[in-house]
Coordinates of C-alpha atoms (C1' of nucleotides) in Angstrom, one line a residue:
Chain R
M173 CA 0.0 0.0 0.0
P174 CA 2.0 3.0 -1.2
G175 CA 1.2 6.4 0.0
F176 CA 0.2 6.3 3.7
A177 CA 0.4 10.0 3.9
S178 CA -2.9 11.7 4.6
Y179 CA -1.5 14.7 2.7
P180 CA -1.3 14.5 -1.0
Q181 CA 2.1 13.9 -2.7
L182 CA 0.8 15.8 -5.7
S183 CA 0.4 19.4 -6.6
F184 CA -2.7 20.7 -8.2
D185 CA -0.7 21.8 -11.3
E186 CA 0.7 18.3 -11.6
F187 CA -2.8 16.9 -11.3
V188 CA -4.1 19.1 -14.1
E189 CA -1.2 18.1 -16.3
A190 CA -1.7 14.5 -15.6
L191 CA -5.4 15.0 -16.5
E192 CA -4.6 16.6 -19.8
Q193 CA -2.1 13.9 -20.6
A194 CA -4.6 11.2 -19.8
V195 CA -7.6 12.4 -21.7
P196 CA -6.9 10.7 -25.0
S197 CA -6.3 7.3 -23.4
L198 CA -9.3 7.4 -21.1
P199 CA -12.4 5.3 -21.4
R200 CA -15.4 7.2 -22.8
Q201 CA -17.2 8.2 -19.7
E202 CA -14.1 9.1 -17.8
A203 CA -12.9 11.1 -20.8
K204 CA -16.1 13.1 -20.8
L205 CA -15.7 13.8 -17.2
A206 CA -12.0 14.8 -17.6
Q207 CA -12.9 17.1 -20.4
F208 CA -15.5 18.8 -18.3
V209 CA -13.2 19.2 -15.3
L210 CA -10.5 20.8 -17.5
L211 CA -13.0 23.3 -18.9
N212 CA -14.3 24.1 -15.4
L213 CA -11.2 24.4 -13.3
N214 CA -12.4 27.7 -12.0
T215 CA -15.4 26.3 -10.2
L216 CA -13.9 23.0 -9.4
G217 CA -13.6 23.9 -5.8
L218 CA -17.3 24.4 -5.5
E219 CA -18.2 21.1 -6.9
T220 CA -18.8 18.0 -5.0
G221 CA -18.2 14.6 -6.3
K222 CA -21.9 14.1 -6.7
S223 CA -22.5 17.4 -8.4
L224 CA -19.8 16.8 -10.9
A225 CA -21.2 13.4 -11.7
A226 CA -24.6 14.9 -12.2
R227 CA -23.4 17.6 -14.5
V228 CA -21.5 15.3 -16.7
G229 CA -24.0 12.6 -16.6
V230 CA -21.9 9.8 -15.2
S231 CA -22.2 8.1 -11.9
E232 CA -20.5 9.2 -8.7
V233 CA -18.3 6.2 -8.7
T234 CA -16.7 7.2 -11.9
V235 CA -15.6 10.4 -10.5
G236 CA -13.8 8.7 -7.7
R237 CA -12.2 6.3 -10.0
L238 CA -10.9 8.9 -12.4
L239 CA -9.3 10.8 -9.5
R240 CA -7.7 7.7 -8.2
R241 CA -6.4 6.8 -11.6
L242 CA -4.7 10.1 -11.7
G243 CA -3.0 9.6 -8.4
C244 CA -5.4 11.6 -6.3
N245 CA -7.1 9.8 -3.6
G246 CA -10.7 10.9 -3.8
M247 CA -12.5 14.1 -3.7
K248 CA -11.2 15.0 -0.3
E249 CA -7.7 15.0 -1.5
L250 CA -8.6 17.0 -4.5
K251 CA -10.0 19.7 -2.3
E252 CA -6.8 19.6 -0.4
L253 CA -4.8 20.2 -3.6
L254 CA -7.0 23.1 -4.5
R255 CA -6.6 24.6 -1.1
Q256 CA -2.8 24.4 -1.3
Q257 CA -2.9 25.9 -4.7
Y258 CA -5.0 28.9 -3.8
T259 CA -3.5 29.7 -0.5
V260 CA -1.0 31.4 -2.8
A261 CA 2.6 31.4 -1.7
S262 CA 4.3 28.6 -3.4
P263 CA 6.8 27.7 -0.7
A264 CA 9.7 28.0 -3.1
P265 CA 10.1 24.4 -4.4
E266 CA 13.7 23.8 -3.3
A267 CA 13.6 26.1 -0.3
R268 CA 12.0 23.6 2.0
Q269 CA 15.2 21.6 2.1
G270 CA 16.5 21.4 5.6
V271 CA 13.2 22.4 7.2
H272 CA 12.0 20.2 10.0
R273 CA 9.2 18.0 8.8
A274 CA 6.7 19.2 11.3
L275 CA 7.5 22.8 10.5
E276 CA 6.8 22.6 6.8
Q277 CA 3.2 23.6 7.2
V278 CA 4.1 26.4 9.5
M279 CA 6.6 27.7 7.0
E280 CA 4.0 27.7 4.3
A281 CA 1.7 29.6 6.5
E282 CA 4.4 32.2 7.4
I283 CA 5.1 32.8 3.8
G284 CA 1.4 33.2 3.3
V285 CA 1.5 35.8 6.0
V286 CA 4.2 37.7 4.2
T287 CA 2.3 37.8 0.9
A288 CA -0.9 38.7 2.6
V289 CA 0.7 41.8 4.2
F290 CA 2.3 42.8 0.9
Q291 CA -1.0 42.5 -0.9
Q292 CA -2.4 45.2 1.3
T293 CA 0.2 47.7 0.2
T294 CA -2.0 48.5 -2.8
G295 CA -5.2 49.0 -0.8
A296 CA -6.9 52.1 0.3
D297 CA -6.2 51.5 3.9
W298 CA -2.5 51.3 3.3
E299 CA -2.6 54.5 1.4
R300 CA -4.4 56.3 4.2
A301 CA -2.1 54.8 6.8
G302 CA 0.9 56.0 4.9
S303 CA -0.2 59.5 4.4
L304 CA -1.5 59.8 8.0
L305 CA 1.9 58.7 9.3
S306 CA 3.8 61.0 7.0
Q307 CA 1.6 64.1 7.4
S308 CA 0.2 64.2 10.8
E309 CA 2.0 66.6 13.1
R310 CA 2.4 64.2 16.0
I311 CA 2.3 60.4 16.1
F312 CA 1.4 58.4 19.2
I313 CA 1.9 54.7 19.2
T314 CA 0.7 52.1 21.6
G315 CA 0.5 48.3 21.9
F316 CA -0.7 45.8 24.4
Q317 CA 0.5 42.7 26.1
S318 CA 2.5 40.4 23.8
V319 CA 3.0 43.0 21.1
R320 CA 3.8 45.9 23.3
G321 CA 7.5 45.6 22.7
I322 CA 7.0 45.5 19.0
A323 CA 5.0 48.7 19.2
E324 CA 7.7 50.3 21.2
D325 CA 10.3 49.3 18.6
F326 CA 8.0 50.8 16.0
A327 CA 8.0 54.0 17.8
R328 CA 11.8 53.9 18.0
R329 CA 12.2 53.1 14.4
L330 CA 9.6 55.5 13.1
S331 CA 11.5 58.2 15.0
L332 CA 14.4 57.6 12.7
A333 CA 12.2 58.4 9.8
R334 CA 10.4 61.4 11.1
G335 CA 10.0 63.5 14.2
N336 CA 7.3 63.9 16.9
V337 CA 6.8 60.2 17.5
S338 CA 6.1 58.9 20.9
Y339 CA 5.1 55.8 22.6
L340 CA 2.0 56.1 24.6
S341 CA 1.5 53.9 27.6
P342 CA -2.1 54.6 28.5
H343 CA -2.1 52.6 31.6
D344 CA 1.1 53.8 33.1
G345 CA 1.2 57.2 31.7
M346 CA -2.4 58.2 32.4
L347 CA -2.7 59.6 28.9
A348 CA -1.1 62.8 30.2
E349 CA 0.2 63.4 26.7
W350 CA -3.3 63.9 25.5
A351 CA -4.4 66.6 27.9
R352 CA -5.8 69.0 25.4
I353 CA -3.4 71.9 24.8
E354 CA -4.8 75.2 23.7
G355 CA -3.6 75.8 20.2
T356 CA -3.3 72.2 19.1
T357 CA -5.3 71.9 15.9
P358 CA -7.7 69.0 16.1
G359 CA -7.0 66.6 13.3
S360 CA -3.2 66.9 13.5
D361 CA -2.6 63.9 15.7
C362 CA -2.5 60.3 14.7
L363 CA -2.6 57.3 16.9
V364 CA -1.3 53.8 16.0
L365 CA -2.7 50.9 17.9
V366 CA -1.1 47.5 17.7
D367 CA -3.3 44.7 19.0
V368 CA -3.7 41.0 18.6
V369 CA -5.8 38.3 20.1
P370 CA -6.9 38.2 22.8
Y371 CA -7.7 41.9 22.2
A372 CA -7.1 44.2 25.0
R373 CA -10.2 45.9 26.4
E374 CA -8.0 49.0 26.7
A375 CA -7.2 49.1 23.0
I376 CA -10.8 49.5 22.0
E377 CA -11.4 52.2 24.6
V378 CA -8.3 54.2 23.6
A379 CA -9.4 54.0 19.9
R380 CA -12.8 55.4 20.8
L381 CA -11.3 58.1 22.8
A382 CA -9.0 59.1 20.0
R383 CA -12.0 59.2 17.7
E384 CA -13.9 61.5 19.9
E385 CA -11.1 63.9 20.2
E386 CA -10.6 64.0 16.4
R387 CA -7.3 62.2 16.4
A388 CA -6.8 59.9 13.5
C389 CA -6.4 56.3 14.3
I390 CA -4.6 53.4 12.6
V391 CA -5.0 49.9 13.8
V392 CA -2.5 47.1 13.0
S393 CA -3.9 43.8 14.1
D394 CA -4.5 40.2 13.2
E395 CA -7.1 38.6 11.0
Y396 CA -9.6 38.1 13.8
C397 CA -9.8 41.7 14.8
H398 CA -13.5 42.4 15.0
W399 CA -13.6 45.8 16.5
S400 CA -11.3 48.0 14.4
R401 CA -13.2 48.5 11.3
G402 CA -15.7 51.2 11.9
I403 CA -13.6 52.9 14.5
A404 CA -10.3 53.3 12.8
D405 CA -9.4 55.4 9.9
A406 CA -7.1 52.7 8.5
V407 CA -6.9 49.1 9.4
I408 CA -4.0 46.8 8.5
Y409 CA -4.3 43.1 9.0
A410 CA -1.4 40.8 9.6
P411 CA -2.4 37.1 9.8
S412 CA -1.1 35.4 12.9
R413 CA -2.4 31.8 13.1
T414 CA 0.3 29.8 11.6
G415 CA 0.1 26.7 13.7
L416 CA 2.4 27.6 16.5
F417 CA 1.9 27.5 20.3
L418 CA 1.5 31.3 20.3
E419 CA 0.3 33.4 17.4
S420 CA 3.1 34.5 15.1
T421 CA 4.1 38.2 15.2
V422 CA 5.9 38.0 11.8
G423 CA 3.0 39.8 10.0
I424 CA 2.9 42.6 12.5
S425 CA 6.7 43.1 12.3
L426 CA 6.5 43.2 8.6
A427 CA 3.6 45.6 8.4
L428 CA 5.3 47.9 10.8
S429 CA 8.6 47.7 8.9
L430 CA 6.9 48.5 5.7
L431 CA 5.1 51.5 7.2
V432 CA 8.4 52.9 8.5
D433 CA 9.7 52.5 5.0
A434 CA 6.8 54.3 3.5
V435 CA 7.2 57.2 5.8
A436 CA 10.9 57.4 5.0
A437 CA 10.1 57.3 1.3
A438 CA 7.7 60.2 1.8
H439 CA 10.4 62.4 3.3
P440 CA 13.6 61.1 1.8
E441 CA 15.9 64.0 2.8
E442 CA 14.6 64.4 6.3
S443 CA 14.9 60.7 7.1
R444 CA 18.4 60.4 5.7
E445 CA 19.4 63.3 7.8
R446 CA 17.9 61.8 10.9
L447 CA 19.5 58.5 10.4
L448 CA 22.9 60.2 10.1
Q449 CA 22.3 62.2 13.2
W450 CA 21.3 59.2 15.1
K451 CA 24.4 57.4 14.2
A452 CA 26.5 60.3 15.2
H453 CA 24.8 60.6 18.6
A454 CA 25.1 56.9 19.2
K455 CA 28.8 57.0 18.4
R456 CA 29.3 60.0 20.7
L457 CA 27.6 58.1 23.5
R458 CA 29.7 55.0 22.7
I459 CA 26.6 52.9 22.3
F460 CA 28.3 51.0 19.6
Chain V
M249 CA -42.5 28.8 5.5
P250 CA -40.8 31.8 3.9
G251 CA -38.4 31.4 1.1
F252 CA -39.6 28.7 -1.3
A253 CA -37.1 29.4 -3.9
S254 CA -34.3 26.9 -4.0
Y255 CA -32.2 29.5 -5.7
P256 CA -30.8 32.4 -3.7
Q257 CA -32.3 35.8 -4.0
L258 CA -28.9 37.3 -3.4
S259 CA -25.7 37.7 -5.3
F260 CA -22.3 37.0 -3.9
D261 CA -21.2 40.6 -4.2
E262 CA -24.3 41.6 -2.2
F263 CA -23.4 39.1 0.3
V264 CA -19.9 40.4 0.7
E265 CA -21.2 43.9 1.0
A266 CA -23.7 42.9 3.6
L267 CA -20.9 41.2 5.5
E268 CA -18.7 44.2 5.5
Q269 CA -21.6 46.4 6.6
A270 CA -22.5 44.1 9.4
V271 CA -19.1 43.4 10.9
P272 CA -19.1 46.3 13.4
S273 CA -22.5 45.5 14.7
L274 CA -22.0 41.8 15.0
P275 CA -21.5 39.9 18.3
R276 CA -17.9 39.1 19.0
Q277 CA -17.6 35.5 17.8
E278 CA -19.6 36.2 14.7
A279 CA -17.5 39.3 14.0
K280 CA -14.3 37.3 14.2
L281 CA -15.8 34.8 11.8
A282 CA -16.9 37.6 9.5
Q283 CA -13.6 39.2 9.5
F284 CA -11.9 36.0 8.7
V285 CA -14.2 35.3 5.8
L286 CA -13.6 38.7 4.4
L287 CA -9.9 38.2 4.4
N288 CA -10.2 34.8 2.9
L289 CA -12.7 35.3 0.2
N290 CA -10.2 33.6 -2.2
T291 CA -10.4 30.2 -0.6
L292 CA -14.0 30.5 0.6
G293 CA -15.2 28.0 -1.9
L294 CA -12.9 25.3 -0.6
E295 CA -14.0 25.7 3.0
T296 CA -16.8 23.8 4.5
G297 CA -18.8 25.1 7.4
K298 CA -16.9 22.9 9.7
S299 CA -13.5 23.8 8.5
L300 CA -14.3 27.5 8.8
A301 CA -15.5 27.1 12.3
A302 CA -12.4 25.2 13.2
R303 CA -10.1 27.8 11.7
V304 CA -11.7 30.7 13.4
G305 CA -12.2 28.9 16.6
V306 CA -16.0 29.1 16.9
S307 CA -18.6 26.4 16.7
E308 CA -20.1 25.1 13.6
V309 CA -23.5 26.5 14.5
T310 CA -22.2 30.0 14.7
V311 CA -21.2 29.7 11.0
G312 CA -24.7 28.7 10.0
R313 CA -26.2 31.5 12.1
L314 CA -24.0 34.2 10.7
L315 CA -24.9 33.2 7.2
R316 CA -28.6 33.1 7.9
R317 CA -28.3 36.5 9.6
L318 CA -27.0 37.8 6.3
G319 CA -29.8 36.4 4.3
C320 CA -28.0 33.4 3.0
N321 CA -29.5 30.1 3.9
G322 CA -26.6 28.0 5.1
M323 CA -23.4 26.8 3.6
K324 CA -25.1 25.2 0.7
E325 CA -26.6 28.4 -0.5
L326 CA -23.3 30.2 -0.1
K327 CA -21.7 27.7 -2.3
E328 CA -24.4 28.3 -4.8
L329 CA -23.7 32.0 -4.7
L330 CA -20.1 31.4 -5.3
R331 CA -20.9 29.2 -8.2
Q332 CA -23.0 31.8 -9.8
Q333 CA -20.4 34.4 -9.3
Y334 CA -17.6 32.4 -10.8
T335 CA -19.4 30.7 -13.6
V336 CA -20.7 33.9 -15.0
A337 CA -17.6 36.0 -15.4
S338 CA -14.2 36.2 -13.9
P339 CA -11.8 33.9 -15.5
A340 CA -9.6 33.8 -12.5
P341 CA -11.2 32.6 -9.3
E342 CA -10.1 35.5 -7.3
A343 CA -9.4 39.1 -8.0
R344 CA -6.2 39.4 -6.0
Q345 CA -4.9 42.6 -4.9
G346 CA -1.5 43.3 -6.3
V347 CA 1.7 44.1 -4.7
H348 CA 3.0 47.6 -5.2
R349 CA 5.5 47.5 -8.0
A350 CA 8.4 48.9 -6.1
L351 CA 7.9 46.4 -3.3
E352 CA 8.1 43.3 -5.3
Q353 CA 11.7 42.8 -4.7
V354 CA 11.3 43.5 -1.1
M355 CA 8.7 40.9 -0.9
E356 CA 11.0 38.3 -2.5
A357 CA 13.6 39.2 0.0
E358 CA 11.3 38.9 2.9
I359 CA 10.2 35.5 1.8
G360 CA 13.8 34.6 1.5
V361 CA 14.2 35.7 5.1
V362 CA 11.5 33.4 6.2
T363 CA 12.9 30.4 4.4
A364 CA 16.4 31.2 5.7
V365 CA 15.2 31.1 9.2
F366 CA 13.3 27.9 8.7
Q367 CA 16.3 26.2 7.2
Q368 CA 18.2 26.7 10.4
T369 CA 15.7 24.7 12.4
T370 CA 17.5 21.5 11.5
G371 CA 20.9 22.8 12.4
A372 CA 23.0 22.1 15.4
D373 CA 22.7 25.6 16.8
W374 CA 19.0 25.4 16.7
E375 CA 19.1 22.1 18.5
R376 CA 21.3 23.5 21.2
A377 CA 19.3 26.7 21.5
G378 CA 16.1 24.7 21.9
S379 CA 17.4 22.4 24.6
L380 CA 19.1 25.3 26.5
L381 CA 15.8 27.2 26.5
S382 CA 13.9 24.2 27.6
Q383 CA 16.2 22.8 30.2
S384 CA 18.0 25.7 31.8
E385 CA 16.7 26.6 35.2
R386 CA 16.5 30.3 34.6
I387 CA 16.4 32.3 31.4
F388 CA 17.5 35.9 31.0
I389 CA 16.7 37.8 27.9
T390 CA 18.0 41.1 26.7
G391 CA 18.0 43.2 23.5
F392 CA 19.2 46.5 22.5
Q393 CA 18.1 49.6 20.6
S394 CA 15.7 48.9 17.8
V395 CA 15.0 45.3 18.8
R396 CA 14.8 45.8 22.5
G397 CA 11.0 45.7 22.3
I398 CA 11.0 42.4 20.4
A399 CA 13.3 41.0 23.0
E400 CA 10.9 42.1 25.8
D401 CA 8.0 40.5 23.9
F402 CA 10.0 37.4 23.6
A403 CA 10.4 37.3 27.4
R404 CA 6.7 37.8 27.8
R405 CA 5.8 35.1 25.3
L406 CA 8.4 32.6 26.6
S407 CA 6.9 33.1 30.0
L408 CA 3.8 31.5 28.7
A409 CA 5.6 28.4 27.7
R410 CA 7.9 28.0 30.8
G411 CA 8.7 29.6 34.1
N412 CA 11.7 31.6 35.4
V413 CA 12.1 33.8 32.4
S414 CA 13.0 37.4 32.9
Y415 CA 14.0 40.4 30.9
L416 CA 17.3 41.8 31.8
S417 CA 18.1 45.4 31.3
P418 CA 21.8 45.6 31.9
H419 CA 22.0 49.3 31.7
D420 CA 19.0 50.3 33.8
G421 CA 19.0 47.4 36.1
M422 CA 22.7 47.2 36.8
L423 CA 22.7 43.5 36.4
A424 CA 21.5 43.1 39.9
E425 CA 19.9 39.9 38.9
W426 CA 23.3 38.4 38.3
A427 CA 24.8 39.0 41.7
R428 CA 26.0 35.6 42.4
I429 CA 23.9 33.8 45.0
E430 CA 25.5 31.1 47.0
G431 CA 23.8 27.9 46.0
T432 CA 23.1 28.7 42.4
T433 CA 24.6 26.0 40.3
P434 CA 26.8 27.4 37.7
G435 CA 25.6 26.3 34.3
S436 CA 21.9 26.4 35.1
D437 CA 21.3 29.9 33.7
C438 CA 20.9 30.8 30.0
L439 CA 21.1 34.2 28.5
V440 CA 19.5 35.2 25.2
L441 CA 20.8 38.2 23.4
V442 CA 19.0 39.8 20.6
D443 CA 21.1 42.3 18.6
V444 CA 21.2 43.7 15.1
V445 CA 23.3 46.2 13.3
P446 CA 24.7 48.5 14.4
Y447 CA 25.7 46.1 17.2
A448 CA 25.6 47.4 20.7
R449 CA 28.9 47.5 22.5
E450 CA 27.0 46.4 25.5
A451 CA 25.8 43.2 23.9
I452 CA 29.3 41.9 23.4
E453 CA 30.3 42.7 26.9
V454 CA 27.3 41.1 28.5
A455 CA 27.9 38.0 26.4
R456 CA 31.5 37.9 27.6
L457 CA 30.5 38.3 31.2
A458 CA 27.9 35.6 30.9
R459 CA 30.6 33.3 29.5
E460 CA 32.9 34.0 32.3
E461 CA 30.3 33.2 34.9
E462 CA 29.4 30.0 33.2
R463 CA 26.0 31.0 31.9
A464 CA 25.0 29.6 28.6
C465 CA 24.5 32.2 25.9
I466 CA 22.2 32.2 22.8
V467 CA 22.5 35.0 20.3
V468 CA 19.8 35.9 17.9
S469 CA 21.0 38.4 15.4
D470 CA 21.3 39.3 11.7
E471 CA 23.4 38.1 8.9
Y472 CA 26.2 40.6 9.6
C473 CA 26.8 39.6 13.2
H474 CA 30.6 39.3 13.5
W475 CA 31.1 38.8 17.2
S476 CA 28.7 36.1 18.3
R477 CA 30.3 33.0 16.9
G478 CA 33.0 32.0 19.3
I479 CA 31.4 33.5 22.3
A480 CA 27.9 32.2 22.2
D481 CA 26.8 28.6 22.7
A482 CA 24.3 28.9 19.9
V483 CA 23.8 31.5 17.2
I484 CA 20.8 32.0 15.1
Y485 CA 20.9 34.3 12.1
A486 CA 17.9 36.2 10.8
P487 CA 18.6 38.1 7.6
S488 CA 17.5 41.7 7.8
R489 CA 18.6 43.5 4.6
T490 CA 15.6 43.4 2.4
G491 CA 15.9 46.8 0.7
L492 CA 14.0 48.9 3.2
F493 CA 15.0 52.2 4.9
L494 CA 15.6 50.3 8.1
E495 CA 16.5 46.7 8.4
S496 CA 13.6 44.3 8.6
T497 CA 12.8 42.6 11.9
V498 CA 10.7 39.9 10.3
G499 CA 13.5 37.3 10.6
I500 CA 14.1 38.0 14.3
S501 CA 10.4 37.9 15.0
L502 CA 10.1 34.6 13.3
A503 CA 13.1 33.0 14.9
L504 CA 11.9 34.0 18.3
S505 CA 8.4 32.8 17.6
L506 CA 9.7 29.5 16.6
L507 CA 11.9 29.2 19.7
V508 CA 8.9 29.8 21.9
D509 CA 7.1 27.1 20.0
A510 CA 10.0 24.7 20.5
V511 CA 10.0 25.3 24.2
A512 CA 6.3 24.8 24.4
A513 CA 6.7 21.6 22.4
A514 CA 9.3 20.4 24.9
H515 CA 6.9 20.8 27.8
P516 CA 3.5 20.3 26.4
E517 CA 1.6 19.9 29.6
E518 CA 3.3 22.7 31.4
S519 CA 2.9 25.2 28.7
R520 CA -0.7 24.4 28.1
E521 CA -1.4 24.8 31.8
R522 CA 0.4 28.1 31.8
L523 CA -1.5 29.4 28.9
L524 CA -4.8 28.6 30.6
Q525 CA -3.6 30.2 33.9
W526 CA -2.6 33.3 32.0
K527 CA -6.0 33.6 30.4
A528 CA -7.7 33.1 33.6
H529 CA -5.7 35.7 35.3
A530 CA -6.1 38.2 32.5
K531 CA -9.8 37.6 32.6
R532 CA -9.8 38.2 36.3
L533 CA -8.0 41.5 35.9
R534 CA -10.4 42.4 33.1
I535 CA -7.5 42.9 30.7
F536 CA -9.6 41.6 27.9
Chain Q
dC143 C1' -20.0 -15.4 -32.5
dG144 C1' -18.4 -16.0 -27.9
dC145 C1' -15.4 -15.0 -24.3
dA146 C1' -12.5 -12.4 -21.3
dA147 C1' -11.3 -8.0 -19.6
dA148 C1' -12.4 -3.6 -18.9
dA149 C1' -15.8 -0.1 -17.9
dT150 C1' -19.8 1.4 -15.6
dG151 C1' -23.3 2.0 -12.5
dA152 C1' -26.6 0.5 -8.5
dA153 C1' -27.2 -0.2 -3.9
dA154 C1' -25.7 -0.3 0.5
dG155 C1' -22.6 1.1 4.0
dA156 C1' -19.6 4.5 6.3
dA157 C1' -18.2 9.1 7.1
dA158 C1' -18.8 13.8 7.2
dA159 C1' -21.3 17.9 7.4
dA160 C1' -25.4 20.7 8.2
dT161 C1' -29.2 21.5 11.1
dA162 C1' -32.3 21.7 15.1
dA163 C1' -33.3 21.5 19.8
dC164 C1' -31.7 22.4 24.1
dA165 C1' -28.4 24.1 27.8
dT166 C1' -25.1 27.2 29.4
dT167 C1' -22.7 31.4 29.5
dT168 C1' -22.2 36.2 29.0
dG169 C1' -23.1 40.9 29.4
dA170 C1' -26.1 44.9 29.8
dC171 C1' -28.9 47.3 32.8
dA172 C1' -31.8 48.3 36.6
Chain T
dT83 C1' -25.9 42.2 42.8
dG84 C1' -29.6 40.0 40.5
dT85 C1' -32.3 39.4 36.4
dC86 C1' -33.2 38.9 31.7
dA87 C1' -32.1 38.6 26.9
dA88 C1' -28.8 37.8 23.7
dA89 C1' -25.0 35.0 22.4
dT90 C1' -22.7 30.8 22.1
dG91 C1' -21.9 26.1 22.5
dT92 C1' -23.4 20.9 23.1
dT93 C1' -25.6 17.1 21.9
dA94 C1' -28.6 14.6 19.0
dT95 C1' -30.7 14.1 14.5
dT96 C1' -31.0 14.5 9.7
dT97 C1' -29.0 15.1 5.3
dT98 C1' -25.5 14.8 2.1
dT99 C1' -21.5 13.0 0.3
dC100 C1' -18.1 9.5 -0.4
dT101 C1' -16.7 4.9 -0.8
dT102 C1' -17.0 -0.1 -1.2
dT103 C1' -18.9 -4.2 -3.1
dC104 C1' -20.9 -6.5 -6.6
dA105 C1' -23.9 -7.1 -10.7
dT106 C1' -24.4 -5.6 -15.5
dT107 C1' -22.9 -3.7 -19.7
dT108 C1' -19.7 -2.7 -23.1
dT109 C1' -15.5 -3.5 -25.8
dG110 C1' -11.7 -5.8 -28.0
dC111 C1' -10.3 -9.8 -30.2
dG112 C1' -9.6 -14.6 -31.7

DNA sequence: CGCAAAATGAAAGAAAAATAACATTTGACA
DNA sequence: TGTCAAATGTTATTTTTCTTTCATTTTGCG
């Protein structure tokens, strides 16, 4: 009994190719079926073995048989192939060398995270986030629990690209920074919230507060975030479930890195200047 | 008995729109689900009600309920909507958002970072790092400058997988934690250093100090790190040059996430227990 | 023409998914 | 703090889908 694996040894592309190859040498009914499948690859995922059979006018059994003949163990496995295919992110064929067996799936998922984040860079939210970060007078950043540190780093890094960035610690700092100062134009501040499951109660409240005081608000969070849309001016999602004990923070890291870059790109001279200054200062203090 | 029609009165686009509209006003679990669906429209056709439920972490019933609330009578009808949508037009199953032209190369590089990190998971250093983190009695973690926050997060997250983890702030805390206590077995401590270019002078010194006092030392750093090999017991490299204004921290994030996972895998019962406790405590404190 | 081998489908059984009815939990509000 | 309604999950039931086994049909070929 070859092929114990519950996961297919085949890729969808290979399957399709095998199908094309096989058509001429197939028995009549199966050939009809194969033909139909080839012409309807788009909707293949929506079909069930039965529905396919019905559409083509063959019996259900024939469907199963054809699949098995092509090295695909039944409808279930076909669905699996499709899923792998469409979750994008071909895990770079040779790159999985030297990856621990159990981690292969995680790796695929992490790559999926990366592409998912990049795909947002053309969206309207990204656009808005970028210009808010570049043009607002002051930027406040905050993050909670297991991503607080990342948020702090974001503040540090963003400070190298532009000025007036500060980390806000609502709990510890009592939001003193937000005490309304006479003369501050409403609409010139922007708040960045970084939050992941389990979402902090505080995050939502701070976002609301910002809203009420006419501060813009950008939320960077994971794919389950249910509260941000509707409150925030821009929302960026970084998938986090990749099969690990704790949610992955790769997506958040990436999104924030890209945002820093976007801001730097918006003020090329200023950011270059700042970077140089920073290095000079650090050297003076003998930090490195 | 309302709704005789066996064919939906709704189009898929309408459904999606309804979904977007509804998210903010939906109960928590359903909102999470909705959010997930919106971000995974691509593969929606391949999902089954059950699989969706599993991925999001809600019960199957909730899936059915959400759909019905949106005017779509169950999974079957949703599949029907999708079929209509895709059989009609759209040659490609999904209208994928693009990646901004200028970022394509960066994306390639970031994916390269991910695979590079994963490839280390089979190496000897990884092995050593994993067992040190799992078996040492006490773990100290520190990080500098632009990755200090990530290091702090690592400490927080590692604490969910095992005990006796603390963040060490050599500068602020004067290394008081390391004042030698009579009775502490040498060799039972492990230090994790996270450092990237430009390397902190401090990092090297702390590593040396650890060495001298027979503390194990793991260094997580970027591809340029020149000093760690030879001093550290295990070195993990996370590439960082991906063409951005500042170095990317994706690799570091990933490496640290994977390490946490490895530790959790080494003590499955303990880590599960800890996670539950943490959730209970957080709930008690009304953090979320 | 007749026979064997392949192809096909029917029916029954097993597995999975969707649904419905009921129980528990949660959260808002007095 | 207690109460009620909404939200969510559990369990049981029904429906659908997939697969296996076996009988029937078709096809190739001497």
